[in-house]
mmCIF file of C-alpha atoms in Angstrom:
data_model
loop_
_atom_site.group_PDB
_atom_site.id
_atom_site.type_symbol
_atom_site.label_atom_id
_atom_site.label_comp_id
_atom_site.label_asym_id
_atom_site.label_seq_id
_atom_site.Cartn_x
_atom_site.Cartn_y
_atom_site.Cartn_z
ATOM 1 C CA MET V 150 -8.958 -8.303 -3.532
ATOM 2 C CA LEU V 151 -9.623 -4.584 -3.922
ATOM 3 C CA THR V 152 -8.701 -2.346 -0.982
ATOM 4 C CA VAL V 153 -10.960 0.627 -0.258
ATOM 5 C CA ILE V 154 -10.662 3.382 2.347
ATOM 6 C CA ALA V 155 -13.636 3.868 4.638
ATOM 7 C CA ASP V 156 -15.233 7.283 4.995
ATOM 8 C CA LYS V 157 -17.492 6.220 7.849
ATOM 9 C CA ILE V 158 -17.871 3.091 9.971
ATOM 10 C CA LEU V 159 -21.151 2.738 11.788
ATOM 11 C CA GLY V 160 -21.286 -0.512 13.718
ATOM 12 C CA ASN V 161 -20.860 -3.275 11.152
ATOM 13 C CA LEU V 162 -21.507 -1.013 8.190
ATOM 14 C CA VAL V 163 -18.900 0.883 6.139
ATOM 15 C CA GLU V 164 -19.884 3.876 4.043
ATOM 16 C CA ILE V 165 -17.862 4.996 1.010
ATOM 17 C CA ASN V 166 -18.841 8.440 -0.288
ATOM 18 C CA GLU V 167 -15.625 9.748 -1.871
ATOM 19 C CA ILE V 168 -16.402 10.149 -5.586
ATOM 20 C CA THR V 169 -13.033 8.899 -6.843
ATOM 21 C CA GLU V 170 -13.327 5.793 -4.677
ATOM 22 C CA ILE V 171 -16.869 5.092 -5.847
ATOM 23 C CA ASN V 172 -15.821 5.437 -9.488
ATOM 24 C CA HIS V 173 -12.881 3.097 -8.899
ATOM 25 C CA ILE V 174 -15.118 0.420 -7.396
ATOM 26 C CA LYS V 175 -17.928 0.713 -9.952
ATOM 27 C CA ASN V 176 -16.221 1.564 -13.227
ATOM 28 C CA VAL V 177 -12.621 0.357 -12.937
ATOM 29 C CA TYR V 178 -13.034 -2.879 -10.987
ATOM 30 C CA ARG V 179 -16.714 -3.223 -11.940
ATOM 31 C CA LEU V 180 -17.633 -4.658 -8.561
ATOM 32 C CA LYS V 181 -21.245 -5.392 -7.773
ATOM 33 C CA GLU V 182 -23.400 -6.172 -4.752
ATOM 34 C CA ASN V 183 -22.222 -9.266 -2.828
ATOM 35 C CA ASP V 184 -18.624 -8.872 -4.035
ATOM 36 C CA GLU V 185 -15.966 -9.007 -1.311
ATOM 37 C CA VAL V 186 -13.573 -6.110 -0.593
ATOM 38 C CA ARG V 187 -10.815 -5.254 1.862
ATOM 39 C CA VAL V 188 -11.444 -2.063 3.862
ATOM 40 C CA ILE V 189 -9.056 0.073 5.928
ATOM 41 C CA ASP V 190 -9.738 3.025 8.235
ATOM 42 C CA PHE V 191 -6.080 3.887 9.101
ATOM 43 C CA GLU V 192 -6.352 1.821 12.309
ATOM 44 C CA TYR V 193 -7.748 -1.593 11.389
ATOM 45 C CA GLU V 194 -8.226 -3.892 8.430
ATOM 46 C CA TYR V 195 -11.651 -5.278 7.569
ATOM 47 C CA ARG V 196 -13.164 -7.781 5.166
ATOM 48 C CA GLY V 197 -16.612 -6.935 3.919
ATOM 49 C CA ILE V 198 -19.360 -7.598 1.391
ATOM 50 C CA ILE V 199 -20.811 -4.858 -0.805
ATOM 51 C CA LYS V 200 -24.445 -4.499 0.141
ATOM 52 C CA GLU V 201 -25.539 -1.441 -1.795
ATOM 53 C CA ILE V 202 -24.138 0.668 -4.652
ATOM 54 C CA ASN V 203 -25.586 4.116 -5.342
ATOM 55 C CA LYS V 204 -24.400 7.168 -7.258
ATOM 56 C CA LYS V 205 -23.541 8.973 -4.022
ATOM 57 C CA ASN V 206 -22.296 6.173 -1.794
ATOM 58 C CA ILE V 207 -21.474 2.507 -1.394
ATOM 59 C CA LEU V 208 -22.401 0.489 1.680
ATOM 60 C CA ILE V 209 -20.286 -2.464 2.806
ATOM 61 C CA SER V 210 -21.193 -4.979 5.508
ATOM 62 C CA ILE V 211 -18.210 -5.930 7.700
ATOM 63 C CA SER V 212 -17.629 -9.658 8.057
ATOM 64 C CA GLU V 213 -14.193 -9.611 9.713
ATOM 65 C CA LYS V 214 -11.968 -7.141 11.616
ATOM 66 C CA LYS V 215 -8.196 -7.554 11.988
ATOM 67 C CA GLU V 216 -5.422 -5.790 13.859
ATOM 68 C CA ASP V 217 -2.736 -3.981 11.859
ATOM 69 C CA GLN V 218 -0.054 -6.483 10.832
ATOM 70 C CA TYR V 219 1.725 -4.346 8.241
ATOM 71 C CA SER V 220 3.058 -1.252 10.039
ATOM 72 C CA LEU V 221 6.641 -0.922 11.242
ATOM 73 C CA PRO V 222 7.158 -1.558 14.986
ATOM 74 C CA PHE V 223 9.092 1.735 15.173
ATOM 75 C CA ASN V 224 8.662 5.208 13.651
ATOM 76 C CA ILE V 225 10.666 6.766 10.845
ATOM 77 C CA ASP V 226 10.116 10.360 9.715
ATOM 78 C CA ILE V 227 11.879 11.978 6.768
ATOM 79 C CA ALA V 228 12.534 15.688 6.345
ATOM 80 C CA ILE V 229 13.653 16.389 2.789
ATOM 81 C CA GLY V 230 14.341 19.464 0.686
ATOM 82 C CA LEU V 231 11.353 20.150 -1.560
ATOM 83 C CA LEU V 232 11.681 18.395 -4.920
ATOM 84 C CA LYS V 233 10.110 19.025 -8.300
ATOM 85 C CA ASN V 234 6.525 17.827 -8.644
ATOM 86 C CA GLU V 235 7.022 14.428 -10.292
ATOM 87 C CA LYS V 236 10.043 13.583 -8.124
ATOM 88 C CA MET V 237 8.098 14.577 -5.021
ATOM 89 C CA LYS V 238 5.192 12.343 -6.034
ATOM 90 C CA LEU V 239 7.542 9.424 -6.673
ATOM 91 C CA LEU V 240 9.209 9.965 -3.304
ATOM 92 C CA ILE V 241 5.868 10.077 -1.465
ATOM 93 C CA GLN V 242 4.731 6.917 -3.237
ATOM 94 C CA LYS V 243 7.851 4.909 -2.371
ATOM 95 C CA LEU V 244 8.123 6.144 1.227
ATOM 96 C CA THR V 245 4.469 5.266 1.790
ATOM 97 C CA GLU V 246 5.180 1.753 0.515
ATOM 98 C CA LEU V 247 8.081 1.491 2.964
ATOM 99 C CA GLY V 248 5.947 2.554 5.935
ATOM 100 C CA ILE V 249 7.240 6.047 6.751
ATOM 101 C CA ARG V 250 5.200 7.838 9.430
ATOM 102 C CA ASN V 251 5.744 11.490 8.408
ATOM 103 C CA ILE V 252 7.198 13.168 5.336
ATOM 104 C CA ILE V 253 8.307 16.735 6.054
ATOM 105 C CA PRO V 254 9.025 18.861 2.943
ATOM 106 C CA LEU V 255 11.763 21.384 3.748
ATOM 107 C CA LYS V 256 12.450 24.888 2.464
ATOM 108 C CA THR V 257 16.246 25.045 2.619
ATOM 109 C CA GLU V 258 18.688 27.614 1.241
ATOM 110 C CA ARG V 259 19.211 25.755 -2.028
ATOM 111 C CA VAL V 260 15.620 24.750 -2.724
ATOM 112 C CA VAL V 261 14.735 26.405 -6.014
ATOM 113 C CA VAL V 262 11.339 24.842 -6.775
ATOM 114 C CA LYS V 263 8.002 26.205 -5.664
ATOM 115 C CA ILE V 264 5.049 24.180 -4.435
ATOM 116 C CA ASN V 265 2.916 23.752 -7.536
ATOM 117 C CA GLU V 266 1.081 20.751 -6.164
ATOM 118 C CA LYS V 267 -1.480 21.167 -3.416
ATOM 119 C CA LYS V 268 -1.137 19.023 -0.312
ATOM 120 C CA GLU V 269 -4.407 17.335 -1.279
ATOM 121 C CA LYS V 270 -2.704 15.850 -4.344
ATOM 122 C CA TRP V 271 0.160 14.560 -2.212
ATOM 123 C CA ASP V 272 -2.404 12.980 0.117
ATOM 124 C CA LEU V 273 -4.050 11.323 -2.902
ATOM 125 C CA VAL V 274 -0.695 9.751 -3.826
ATOM 126 C CA VAL V 275 -0.498 8.406 -0.248
ATOM 127 C CA ARG V 276 -4.003 6.926 -0.432
ATOM 128 C CA GLU V 277 -3.375 5.173 -3.740
ATOM 129 C CA SER V 278 -0.013 3.854 -2.558
ATOM 130 C CA MET V 279 -1.563 2.538 0.667
ATOM 131 C CA LYS V 280 -4.127 0.528 -1.257
ATOM 132 C CA GLN V 281 -1.443 -0.966 -3.470
ATOM 133 C CA CYS V 282 0.936 -2.002 -0.666
ATOM 134 C CA ARG V 283 -1.685 -3.128 1.897
ATOM 135 C CA ALA V 284 -0.751 -0.428 4.399
ATOM 136 C CA ILE V 285 -3.169 0.427 7.192
ATOM 137 C CA LYS V 286 -1.567 3.329 9.099
ATOM 138 C CA LYS V 287 -1.508 6.483 6.986
ATOM 139 C CA THR V 288 1.710 8.224 5.976
ATOM 140 C CA ASN V 289 1.317 11.915 6.785
ATOM 141 C CA VAL V 290 2.712 14.527 4.388
ATOM 142 C CA GLU V 291 3.196 17.717 6.383
ATOM 143 C CA ILE V 292 3.133 21.303 5.174
ATOM 144 C CA LEU V 293 6.379 22.998 4.080
ATOM 145 C CA ASN V 294 8.716 23.456 7.049
ATOM 146 C CA GLU V 295 12.188 24.785 7.868
ATOM 147 C CA ILE V 296 15.203 23.056 9.400
ATOM 148 C CA LYS V 297 15.167 25.252 12.492
ATOM 149 C CA ARG V 298 11.478 24.588 13.192
ATOM 150 C CA ILE V 299 11.587 20.802 13.373
ATOM 151 C CA LYS V 300 10.939 19.385 16.861
ATOM 152 C CA TYR V 301 14.178 17.445 17.231
ATOM 153 C CA GLY V 302 13.418 16.541 20.840
ATOM 154 C CA ASN V 303 10.777 14.073 19.628
ATOM 155 C CA TYR V 304 13.408 11.707 18.230
ATOM 156 C CA ASP V 305 15.773 9.112 19.672
ATOM 157 C CA LYS V 306 18.097 9.366 16.687
ATOM 158 C CA ILE V 307 18.570 12.052 14.027
ATOM 159 C CA ILE V 308 20.703 11.315 10.988
ATOM 160 C CA TYR V 309 21.463 13.271 7.848
ATOM 161 C CA ALA V 310 23.203 12.534 4.566
ATOM 162 C CA TYR V 311 25.561 15.142 3.123
ATOM 163 C CA GLU V 312 27.069 14.953 -0.357
ATOM 164 C CA ASN V 313 30.366 16.516 0.801
ATOM 165 C CA SER V 314 30.587 14.305 3.854
ATOM 166 C CA SER V 315 33.970 13.270 5.185
ATOM 167 C CA SER V 316 32.294 10.894 7.637
ATOM 168 C CA SER V 317 33.150 7.202 7.484
ATOM 169 C CA LEU V 318 30.173 6.319 9.683
ATOM 170 C CA ASN V 319 27.630 4.160 7.889
ATOM 171 C CA ILE V 320 23.984 3.720 8.696
ATOM 172 C CA LYS V 321 24.501 0.329 10.354
ATOM 173 C CA ASP V 322 26.799 1.903 12.953
ATOM 174 C CA ALA V 323 24.550 4.930 13.491
ATOM 175 C CA ILE V 324 21.292 3.122 14.276
ATOM 176 C CA SER V 325 20.624 1.231 17.497
ATOM 177 C CA LYS V 326 18.050 -1.478 18.080
ATOM 178 C CA ASP V 327 16.693 0.711 20.895
ATOM 179 C CA ASP V 328 15.911 3.680 18.631
ATOM 180 C CA ARG V 329 12.114 3.875 18.409
ATOM 181 C CA ASN V 330 11.676 7.298 16.786
ATOM 182 C CA ILE V 331 14.105 8.102 13.992
ATOM 183 C CA LEU V 332 14.404 11.216 11.851
ATOM 184 C CA ILE V 333 16.199 11.172 8.503
ATOM 185 C CA ILE V 334 17.153 14.531 6.999
ATOM 186 C CA ILE V 335 17.966 14.830 3.287
ATOM 187 C CA GLY V 336 18.992 17.992 1.464
ATOM 188 C CA PRO V 337 17.467 19.312 -1.775
ATOM 189 C CA GLU V 338 18.897 18.694 -5.240
ATOM 190 C CA GLY V 339 21.506 21.398 -4.610
ATOM 191 C CA GLY V 340 22.493 19.949 -1.228
ATOM 192 C CA PHE V 341 22.873 21.570 2.190
ATOM 193 C CA THR V 342 24.888 24.714 2.837
ATOM 194 C CA LEU V 343 27.722 24.616 5.377
ATOM 195 C CA GLU V 344 25.601 26.707 7.731
ATOM 196 C CA GLU V 345 22.758 24.193 7.567
ATOM 197 C CA VAL V 346 25.168 21.330 8.224
ATOM 198 C CA GLU V 347 26.562 23.120 11.274
ATOM 199 C CA TYR V 348 23.053 23.691 12.589
ATOM 200 C CA LEU V 349 22.168 20.015 12.191
ATOM 201 C CA LYS V 350 25.275 19.060 14.136
ATOM 202 C CA SER V 351 24.313 21.523 16.883
ATOM 203 C CA VAL V 352 20.976 19.734 17.460
ATOM 204 C CA GLY V 353 22.668 16.343 17.731
ATOM 205 C CA ALA V 354 22.157 15.075 14.194
ATOM 206 C CA ILE V 355 24.622 12.407 13.073
ATOM 207 C CA GLU V 356 26.281 12.700 9.677
ATOM 208 C CA ILE V 357 26.479 9.399 7.810
ATOM 209 C CA SER V 358 28.075 8.306 4.559
ATOM 210 C CA LEU V 359 26.159 6.742 1.669
ATOM 211 C CA GLY V 360 29.308 5.824 -0.195
ATOM 212 C CA LYS V 361 31.468 7.610 -2.746
ATOM 213 C CA ARG V 362 28.738 8.269 -5.289
ATOM 214 C CA ILE V 363 26.465 11.295 -5.016
ATOM 215 C CA LEU V 364 22.858 10.100 -4.968
ATOM 216 C CA ARG V 365 19.800 12.067 -5.975
ATOM 217 C CA ALA V 366 17.779 13.277 -3.001
ATOM 218 C CA GLU V 367 14.908 10.875 -3.645
ATOM 219 C CA THR V 368 17.311 7.949 -4.092
ATOM 220 C CA ALA V 369 19.118 8.782 -0.852
ATOM 221 C CA ALA V 370 15.818 8.925 1.045
ATOM 222 C CA ILE V 371 14.669 5.530 -0.243
ATOM 223 C CA VAL V 372 18.074 3.896 0.328
ATOM 224 C CA LEU V 373 18.336 5.199 3.889
ATOM 225 C CA THR V 374 14.810 4.157 4.772
ATOM 226 C CA GLY V 375 15.250 0.665 3.378
ATOM 227 C CA SER V 376 18.582 0.275 5.176
ATOM 228 C CA ILE V 377 17.113 1.306 8.540
ATOM 229 C CA ILE V 378 14.163 -1.063 8.170
ATOM 230 C CA ASN V 379 16.539 -3.891 7.330
ATOM 231 C CA ILE V 380 18.733 -3.120 10.374
ATOM 232 C CA LYS V 381 15.821 -2.746 12.781
ATOM 233 C CA GLU V 382 13.908 -5.818 11.671
#
């Protein structure tokens, strides 16, 4: 069943007026009036019947409303050194599928790429990924930030992966069942500088090992996220 994202919900009526979404419903899936669709509004899941299809909007009558059953029962945010466009899109796609709450692109000392993609395009990747994986709560991609401007006090546990790590601590030992808000910090393709590592330690971040191999930044982010979800669930 096709998943669509509501623009407006008025009583038992959903309105879709985003052009890309309308085109997807009409011309890709070729849905017609009286066809059933799944609708999300970033809070709830709905089942509905298409009542009207126009050039400017689509109206859906809600037949069922459900609570969110797909979101993680805890929050994971990831701050990661800005990656090249296609790698950044892939990362956003996979982290959305895994249920990350916030993705924070970082400008670190060794980040060499510039933002060539607008945040709107990153948000579009999130929307498409949400529809594919049945997510309801939206993954937020924040604007470019810096290590020293992150609000570390919002987290129960802060962990970071470092390619020159001498730590023998693995993720299973670092994460507690009681940790409700977790921040993962991953360096850019060139890694963290020693100064950045020292700063992370000063704010209470825990250095963990991902093994002897050096992983790409996007791989490390996906591996860490999947490991934490497995431990917590």
